[in-house]
Tab-separated table of C-alpha atoms and ligand atoms in Angstrom:
chain	number	residue	atom	x	y	z
A	1	MET	CA	0.000	0.000	0.000
A	2	THR	CA	2.680	2.481	1.087
A	3	VAL	CA	4.905	1.397	-1.758
A	4	LEU	CA	2.106	2.020	-4.261
A	5	LEU	CA	1.401	5.503	-2.867
A	6	VAL	CA	5.044	6.539	-3.041
A	7	PHE	CA	5.233	5.190	-6.562
A	8	GLY	CA	2.146	7.180	-7.582
A	9	LEU	CA	3.621	10.416	-6.228
A	10	PHE	CA	6.846	9.767	-8.094
A	11	ILE	CA	4.940	9.473	-11.393
A	12	VAL	CA	3.228	12.842	-10.867
A	13	ILE	CA	6.490	14.636	-10.112
A	14	VAL	CA	8.530	13.284	-12.986
A	15	THR	CA	6.000	13.959	-15.730
A	16	ALA	CA	6.192	17.752	-15.476
A	17	HIS	CA	8.991	20.113	-16.290
A	18	ASN	CA	9.542	22.618	-13.533
A	19	ILE	CA	9.764	26.374	-13.985
A	20	THR	CA	12.737	27.310	-11.830
A	21	PHE	CA	12.774	31.051	-12.401
A	22	LEU	CA	10.582	33.511	-14.242
A	23	ASP	CA	12.517	36.701	-14.852
A	24	VAL	CA	10.068	39.577	-15.335
A	25	PRO	CA	11.232	42.995	-14.122
A	26	GLN	CA	9.044	44.724	-11.546
A	27	TYR	CA	8.943	47.955	-13.578
A	28	GLY	CA	9.145	48.336	-17.346
A	29	ASP	CA	10.106	51.466	-19.279
A	30	PRO	CA	7.768	51.772	-22.289
A	31	ARG	CA	10.435	53.704	-24.231
A	32	ARG	CA	12.432	50.524	-24.746
A	33	ASP	CA	11.880	46.812	-25.214
A	34	VAL	CA	11.871	44.641	-22.133
A	35	GLU	CA	13.420	41.183	-21.952
A	36	LEU	CA	11.635	38.398	-20.115
A	37	THR	CA	13.133	34.967	-19.447
A	38	CYS	CA	11.617	31.713	-18.317
A	39	HIS	CA	14.007	29.078	-16.937
A	40	TYR	CA	12.882	25.471	-16.619
A	41	VAL	CA	14.345	22.052	-15.893
A	42	SER	CA	13.339	18.508	-16.537
A	43	GLU	CA	14.046	15.605	-14.244
A	44	PRO	CA	15.767	12.504	-15.607
A	45	GLY	CA	13.089	10.312	-17.109
A	46	ASP	CA	10.719	13.201	-17.917
A	47	PRO	CA	9.038	13.094	-21.293
A	48	ALA	CA	10.505	15.573	-23.774
A	49	LEU	CA	9.616	19.272	-23.830
A	50	HIS	CA	6.565	19.814	-25.964
A	51	SER	CA	6.229	23.588	-26.029
A	52	VAL	CA	6.813	26.849	-24.172
A	53	LYS	CA	4.142	29.511	-24.471
A	54	TRP	CA	4.161	33.096	-23.276
A	55	TYR	CA	0.995	34.990	-22.469
A	56	ARG	CA	0.475	38.680	-21.881
A	57	ASP	CA	-2.578	38.773	-19.639
A	58	THR	CA	-4.610	35.983	-21.253
A	59	ASN	CA	-3.405	36.452	-24.832
A	60	GLU	CA	-0.755	34.165	-26.205
A	61	ILE	CA	2.128	36.243	-27.552
A	62	PHE	CA	4.837	33.670	-28.240
A	63	ARG	CA	5.210	29.944	-28.809
A	64	TYR	CA	8.306	27.759	-28.961
A	65	THR	CA	8.097	24.150	-30.045
A	66	PRO	CA	11.472	22.371	-30.251
A	67	GLY	CA	12.367	21.625	-33.853
A	68	GLN	CA	9.852	24.092	-35.250
A	69	GLN	CA	9.801	27.775	-36.132
A	70	THR	CA	8.965	30.005	-33.187
A	71	ARG	CA	5.761	31.961	-33.560
A	72	THR	CA	4.870	35.432	-32.346
A	73	PHE	CA	1.333	36.675	-31.867
A	74	ASN	CA	-0.091	40.116	-31.375
A	75	THR	CA	3.221	41.876	-32.041
A	76	SER	CA	1.560	45.223	-32.703
A	77	ALA	CA	-0.387	45.413	-29.440
A	78	GLY	CA	2.559	44.990	-27.072
A	79	GLY	CA	3.367	41.396	-27.896
A	80	ALA	CA	6.709	39.661	-28.373
A	81	THR	CA	8.993	41.067	-31.044
A	82	ARG	CA	11.517	38.226	-30.930
A	83	GLY	CA	12.563	35.267	-28.870
A	84	SER	CA	15.452	32.916	-28.253
A	85	CYS	CA	14.630	29.568	-26.695
A	86	ASN	CA	16.189	26.191	-25.993
A	87	LEU	CA	15.531	23.179	-23.774
A	88	GLN	CA	16.476	25.104	-20.592
A	89	SER	CA	15.169	28.630	-21.078
A	90	CYS	CA	13.072	30.863	-23.279
A	91	ALA	CA	13.809	34.604	-23.539
A	92	ILE	CA	11.503	36.996	-25.340
A	93	THR	CA	11.509	40.701	-26.007
A	94	VAL	CA	8.277	42.638	-25.605
A	95	THR	CA	7.140	46.170	-26.261
A	96	LEU	CA	5.077	47.795	-23.544
A	97	PRO	CA	2.049	50.017	-23.939
A	98	ARG	CA	2.615	53.650	-22.937
A	99	ARG	CA	-0.015	53.406	-20.244
A	100	TYR	CA	1.833	54.485	-17.129
A	101	ASN	CA	1.082	52.524	-13.993
A	102	ALA	CA	-0.684	49.789	-15.946
A	103	LEU	CA	-0.120	46.357	-14.444
A	104	VAL	CA	0.679	43.789	-17.132
A	105	SER	CA	0.848	40.082	-16.355
A	106	PHE	CA	3.207	37.726	-18.145
A	107	THR	CA	2.781	33.978	-17.934
A	108	CYS	CA	5.227	31.301	-19.017
A	109	GLU	CA	3.666	27.925	-19.648
A	110	VAL	CA	5.748	24.796	-20.182
A	111	SER	CA	4.226	21.558	-21.390
A	112	THR	CA	5.762	18.134	-21.833
A	113	GLU	CA	5.058	15.472	-24.435
A	114	GLY	CA	2.500	12.758	-23.949
A	115	PRO	CA	1.134	10.538	-22.757
A	116	ARG	CA	0.175	12.996	-19.977
A	117	PHE	CA	0.949	16.365	-21.578
A	118	ALA	CA	1.645	17.838	-18.180
A	119	VAL	CA	1.495	21.635	-18.077
A	120	VAL	CA	3.060	24.005	-15.563
A	121	ASN	CA	2.847	27.782	-15.599
A	122	GLN	CA	4.028	30.767	-13.632
A	123	THR	CA	2.872	34.389	-13.746
A	124	LYS	CA	4.531	37.667	-12.789
A	125	PHE	CA	3.340	41.244	-12.989
A	126	LEU	CA	5.142	44.202	-14.464
A	127	THR	CA	4.192	47.831	-13.830
A	128	VAL	CA	4.677	50.234	-16.731
A	129	ALA	CA	6.750	53.070	-15.263
A	130	VAL	CA	9.933	55.046	-15.732
A	131	THR	CA	11.430	54.761	-12.276
A	132	MET	CA	14.034	57.121	-10.800
A	133	LYS	CA	17.558	56.086	-11.709
A	134	GLU	CA	19.147	58.333	-9.093
A	135	ASP	CA	18.432	59.582	-5.599
A	136	PRO	CA	16.808	63.002	-5.284
A	137	LEU	CA	19.218	65.926	-5.553
A	138	VAL	CA	19.369	68.328	-2.603
A	139	THR	CA	20.742	71.779	-3.440
A	140	GLY	CA	21.170	74.998	-1.466
A	141	LEU	CA	23.591	73.562	1.070
A	142	ALA	CA	26.337	76.080	0.300
A	143	GLY	CA	26.703	79.196	2.464
A	144	SER	CA	27.027	79.794	6.150
A	145	VAL	CA	24.648	78.220	8.609
A	146	GLN	CA	24.210	79.553	12.082
A	147	LEU	CA	21.596	79.827	14.798
A	148	ASN	CA	18.439	81.763	13.814
A	149	GLU	CA	19.399	81.769	10.165
A	150	ASP	CA	16.900	80.827	7.455
A	151	ILE	CA	17.897	77.965	5.194
A	152	LEU	CA	16.429	77.339	1.752
A	153	LEU	CA	16.926	73.857	0.364
A	154	ASN	CA	15.599	72.435	-2.863
A	155	CYS	CA	14.978	68.792	-3.583
A	156	SER	CA	14.575	67.691	-7.181
A	157	THR	CA	14.301	64.518	-9.228
A	158	ALA	CA	15.074	63.816	-12.879
A	159	PRO	CA	12.133	63.227	-15.249
A	160	ALA	CA	10.213	60.071	-14.333
A	161	MET	CA	6.693	58.707	-14.743
A	162	PRO	CA	4.480	58.623	-12.785
A	163	PRO	CA	6.171	61.691	-11.234
A	164	PRO	CA	7.387	61.262	-7.666
A	165	THR	CA	5.847	63.055	-4.714
A	166	LEU	CA	8.513	64.656	-2.537
A	167	MET	CA	8.519	64.896	1.244
A	168	TRP	CA	10.926	66.705	3.532
A	169	TYR	CA	11.831	65.581	7.032
A	170	ILE	CA	13.841	67.901	9.258
A	171	ASP	CA	15.393	65.926	12.091
A	172	GLY	CA	12.866	63.207	11.355
A	173	ILE	CA	9.814	65.481	11.555
A	174	PRO	CA	7.762	65.793	8.369
A	175	GLU	CA	7.485	69.282	6.932
A	176	LYS	CA	4.327	70.968	8.090
A	177	THR	CA	1.882	71.251	5.206
A	178	GLU	CA	-1.080	73.582	5.433
A	179	PRO	CA	-4.505	72.099	4.670
A	180	TRP	CA	-5.018	74.377	1.684
A	181	MET	CA	-1.799	73.168	0.080
A	182	ASN	CA	-2.807	69.655	-0.890
A	183	ASP	CA	0.615	68.897	-2.332
A	184	ASN	CA	3.772	70.977	-2.238
A	185	THR	CA	5.528	68.965	-4.920
A	186	GLU	CA	5.973	70.990	-8.073
A	187	MET	CA	6.258	69.341	-11.460
A	188	SER	CA	7.589	70.269	-14.859
A	189	PRO	CA	5.423	69.915	-17.958
A	190	ALA	CA	5.537	66.474	-19.556
A	191	ASP	CA	8.346	65.854	-22.032
A	192	GLU	CA	7.834	64.038	-25.349
A	193	PHE	CA	7.509	60.700	-23.510
A	194	GLY	CA	5.180	62.049	-20.850
A	195	LEU	CA	7.923	62.196	-18.172
A	196	ARG	CA	7.943	64.940	-15.527
A	197	ALA	CA	10.619	66.308	-13.220
A	198	SER	CA	9.567	67.028	-9.613
A	199	TRP	CA	10.941	69.471	-7.062
A	200	ARG	CA	10.071	70.820	-3.675
A	201	PRO	CA	11.827	73.657	-1.888
A	202	ILE	CA	11.820	74.023	1.900
A	203	ARG	CA	12.623	77.042	4.007
A	204	PHE	CA	13.244	76.747	7.715
A	205	ARG	CA	14.963	78.581	10.523
A	206	VAL	CA	17.820	77.066	12.450
A	207	THR	CA	16.558	77.015	16.021
A	208	THR	CA	18.107	73.868	17.379
A	209	ALA	CA	20.770	74.077	20.040
A	210	LYS	CA	22.397	70.943	18.657
A	211	GLY	CA	25.319	71.286	16.309
A	212	VAL	CA	23.714	69.387	13.503
A	213	ILE	CA	20.481	69.198	11.496
A	214	THR	CA	19.491	66.322	9.241
A	215	ALA	CA	17.301	67.121	6.280
A	216	ARG	CA	15.888	64.151	4.451
A	217	CYS	CA	14.116	64.320	1.106
A	218	GLU	CA	12.038	61.299	0.204
A	219	ALA	CA	10.767	60.810	-3.348
A	220	THR	CA	8.003	58.268	-3.910
A	221	GLN	CA	6.489	57.270	-7.224
A	222	PRO	CA	2.874	56.153	-6.793
A	223	THR	CA	3.439	52.921	-8.695
A	224	ARG	CA	2.215	49.496	-7.692
A	225	PRO	CA	4.198	48.824	-5.528
A	226	PRO	CA	5.401	52.390	-4.732
A	227	TYR	CA	9.001	53.114	-5.675
A	228	SER	CA	11.018	55.298	-3.278
A	229	ARG	CA	14.471	56.812	-3.118
A	230	ALA	CA	15.798	59.291	-0.568
A	231	THR	CA	18.695	61.611	0.202
A	232	ASN	CA	19.875	62.618	3.664
A	233	ALA	CA	21.730	65.882	4.045
A	234	THR	CA	23.591	66.702	7.258
A	235	ILE	CA	24.001	70.375	8.029
A	236	MET	CA	26.590	71.416	10.591
A	237	ILE	CA	25.763	74.598	12.467
A	238	ALA	CA	28.622	76.952	13.159
A	239	ARG	CA	29.157	77.439	16.897
A	240	SER	CA	28.512	80.942	18.178
A	241	PRO	CA	31.818	81.445	20.112
A	242	HIS	CA	33.834	80.730	16.956
A	243	LEU	CA	31.462	82.931	15.056
A	244	SER	CA	31.929	85.994	17.235
A	245	MET	CA	35.671	85.417	17.185
A	246	PHE	CA	35.723	85.411	13.415
A	247	THR	CA	33.294	88.264	12.931
A	248	ALA	CA	35.195	90.366	15.461
A	249	SER	CA	38.390	90.011	13.487
A	250	ASP	CA	36.637	90.613	10.177
A	251	SER	CA	37.083	94.258	9.176
A	252	GLY	CA	34.340	94.101	6.571
A	253	GLY	CA	31.876	93.135	9.257
A	254	ARG	CA	30.571	90.416	6.997
A	255	ARG	CA	30.187	86.878	8.072
A	256	ALA	CA	33.259	85.768	6.207
A	257	GLY	CA	35.351	83.183	7.901
A	258	VAL	CA	32.526	81.452	9.625
A	259	LEU	CA	33.520	77.884	10.107
A	260	LEU	CA	31.168	75.878	8.023
A	261	VAL	CA	31.144	72.238	7.350
A	262	VAL	CA	28.460	70.804	5.224
A	263	CYS	CA	28.409	67.184	4.486
A	264	MET	CA	25.931	65.178	2.626
A	265	SER	CA	25.315	61.542	2.926
A	266	VAL	CA	23.375	59.889	0.276
A	267	HIS	CA	21.285	56.945	1.078
A	268	ILE	CA	20.739	54.753	-1.881
A	269	PHE	CA	17.719	52.586	-1.908
A	270	SER	CA	19.034	50.251	-4.534
A	271	LYS	CA	15.842	48.326	-4.233
A	272	TYR	CA	12.360	49.718	-4.465
A	273	SER	CA	10.680	49.901	-1.133
A	274	ALA	CA	7.252	48.419	-0.955
A	275	LEU	CA	5.470	50.891	1.299
A	276	ARG	CA	2.215	49.120	0.871
A	277	SER	CA	1.451	45.757	-0.563
A	278	VAL	CA	-0.356	45.403	-3.854
B	301	LIG	C1	9.911	22.666	-8.732
B	301	LIG	O1	11.068	23.211	-8.079
B	301	LIG	C2	10.787	23.710	-6.819
B	301	LIG	C3	12.052	24.395	-6.303
B	301	LIG	O2	13.217	23.766	-6.732
B	301	LIG	C4	10.315	22.587	-5.913
B	301	LIG	O3	10.028	23.092	-4.627
B	301	LIG	C5	9.053	21.970	-6.515
B	301	LIG	O4	8.647	20.872	-5.737
B	301	LIG	C6	9.325	21.516	-7.921
B	301	LIG	N1	8.062	21.057	-8.537
B	301	LIG	C7	7.972	19.962	-9.285
B	301	LIG	C8	6.613	19.694	-9.863
B	301	LIG	O5	8.913	19.211	-9.467
B	302	LIG	C1	-4.380	40.211	-29.332
B	302	LIG	O1	-4.649	41.109	-28.273
B	302	LIG	C2	-6.006	41.552	-28.174
B	302	LIG	C3	-6.121	42.494	-26.993
B	302	LIG	O2	-4.933	43.105	-26.701
B	302	LIG	C4	-6.934	40.359	-28.015
B	302	LIG	O3	-8.264	40.794	-28.039
B	302	LIG	C5	-6.697	39.347	-29.131
B	302	LIG	O4	-7.473	38.178	-28.894
B	302	LIG	C6	-5.219	38.948	-29.170
B	302	LIG	N1	-4.953	37.985	-30.231
B	302	LIG	C7	-4.373	36.799	-29.976
B	302	LIG	C8	-4.095	35.966	-31.169
B	302	LIG	O5	-4.093	36.441	-28.859
B	303	LIG	C1	-1.959	28.441	-15.177
B	303	LIG	O1	-2.326	27.249	-14.510
B	303	LIG	C2	-3.502	27.306	-13.761
B	303	LIG	C3	-3.734	25.995	-13.076
B	303	LIG	O2	-2.562	25.539	-12.485
B	303	LIG	C4	-4.681	27.663	-14.660
B	303	LIG	O3	-5.850	27.844	-13.906
B	303	LIG	C5	-4.386	28.959	-15.434
B	303	LIG	O4	-5.409	29.223	-16.377
B	303	LIG	C6	-3.060	28.856	-16.158
B	303	LIG	N1	-2.772	30.162	-16.739
B	303	LIG	C7	-2.521	30.309	-18.036
B	303	LIG	C8	-2.308	31.715	-18.503
B	303	LIG	O5	-2.452	29.375	-18.831
B	304	LIG	C1	14.226	73.901	-7.386
B	304	LIG	O1	14.714	73.085	-8.445
B	304	LIG	C2	13.907	73.097	-9.601
B	304	LIG	C3	14.469	72.084	-10.572
B	304	LIG	O2	15.828	72.266	-10.803
B	304	LIG	C4	13.846	74.508	-10.166
B	304	LIG	O3	13.024	74.512	-11.318
B	304	LIG	C5	13.267	75.439	-9.111
B	304	LIG	O4	13.262	76.746	-9.585
B	304	LIG	C6	14.084	75.350	-7.834
B	304	LIG	N1	13.429	76.134	-6.799
B	304	LIG	C7	14.105	76.872	-5.941
B	304	LIG	C8	13.307	77.646	-4.951
B	304	LIG	O5	15.333	76.925	-5.972
B	305	LIG	C1	18.698	58.817	6.592
B	305	LIG	O1	17.763	59.248	7.558
B	305	LIG	C2	16.812	58.256	7.947
B	305	LIG	C3	15.801	58.869	8.915
B	305	LIG	O2	16.153	60.133	9.315
B	305	LIG	C4	17.553	57.090	8.600
B	305	LIG	O3	16.624	56.084	8.945
B	305	LIG	C5	18.570	56.538	7.612
B	305	LIG	O4	19.297	55.517	8.222
B	305	LIG	C6	19.513	57.633	7.121
B	305	LIG	N1	20.393	57.094	6.116
B	305	LIG	C7	21.704	57.335	6.107
B	305	LIG	C8	22.500	56.695	5.009
B	305	LIG	O5	22.254	58.005	6.944
């Protein structure tokens, strides 16, 4: 009885190829073709590979049958433009629709020869978006910084789509936004691909007694999942005793010679951060 059961299980496992890895990027730039790869293995004793099919949503876009010509379907409407497949993997190139934030599903389906014609498939989703390639840029850090002085910083991001929303945190506290300003992020007009640059200035007065202020700019694209990158800037505040010493010896009476050290540390989120789940 036990022997029979184990034997039955063994049959089920060996008759299917197994998809080991489906490589579909999380975000796809519609300005260029995207490569997708399906990796699969067969166990010793498996029947031969019958075919590999790719689907975009529920439409078949590509078919590979060993020993036959590969076929592409629906090439005009965001299908596969070309493919390169063998008995271990099948890579295709697809064009994406310019519908930003659209979620497109890609399925790889692998079937084996008879008698059972076992079929396995795996699906992954891609979000059409041009994500930020760099961290936000913080400018305005040059100049002297001392107690009771106003600082104007500007945070900006290169053109992306959907455009990121920017948030400032001064010493970890989010910038106060008034109810009538629903969003302080400013955006450039769309370029020829629909991309927009974002920026957000902040003005604040140095009131802290500490010697240092951290200003953090967080840029988040409202994609599914959201894509975030951030930059931390550390501002050193010149100490008053030094300041009076320098200003006293400065004949021009200007604030020349104020000891100022400004350093910036850039925090790279090399990976997207999923702030909320899909
Ligand atoms: C496919 O491979 C995965 C990971 O190696 C394994 O967990 C799974 O049981 C395999 N499935 C089949 C049907 O062999
Ligand atoms: C091509 O795609 C359209 C929708 O994008 C779909 O209606 C049609 O059935 C597809 N054709 C094939 C052959 O899958
Ligand atoms: C993938 O397989 C499941 C069953 O395992 C099936 O319901 C689904 O329709 C398949 N998807 C595609 C796109 O063939
Ligand atoms: C902030 O940067 C943006 C983009 O470079 C620029 O258009 C804007 O004028 C700047 N704003 C301030 C207050 O510096
Ligand atoms: C940037 O600041 C945030 C919060 O203020 C902190 O969690 C993070 O570790 C900082 N990153 C770096 C590289 O200092």
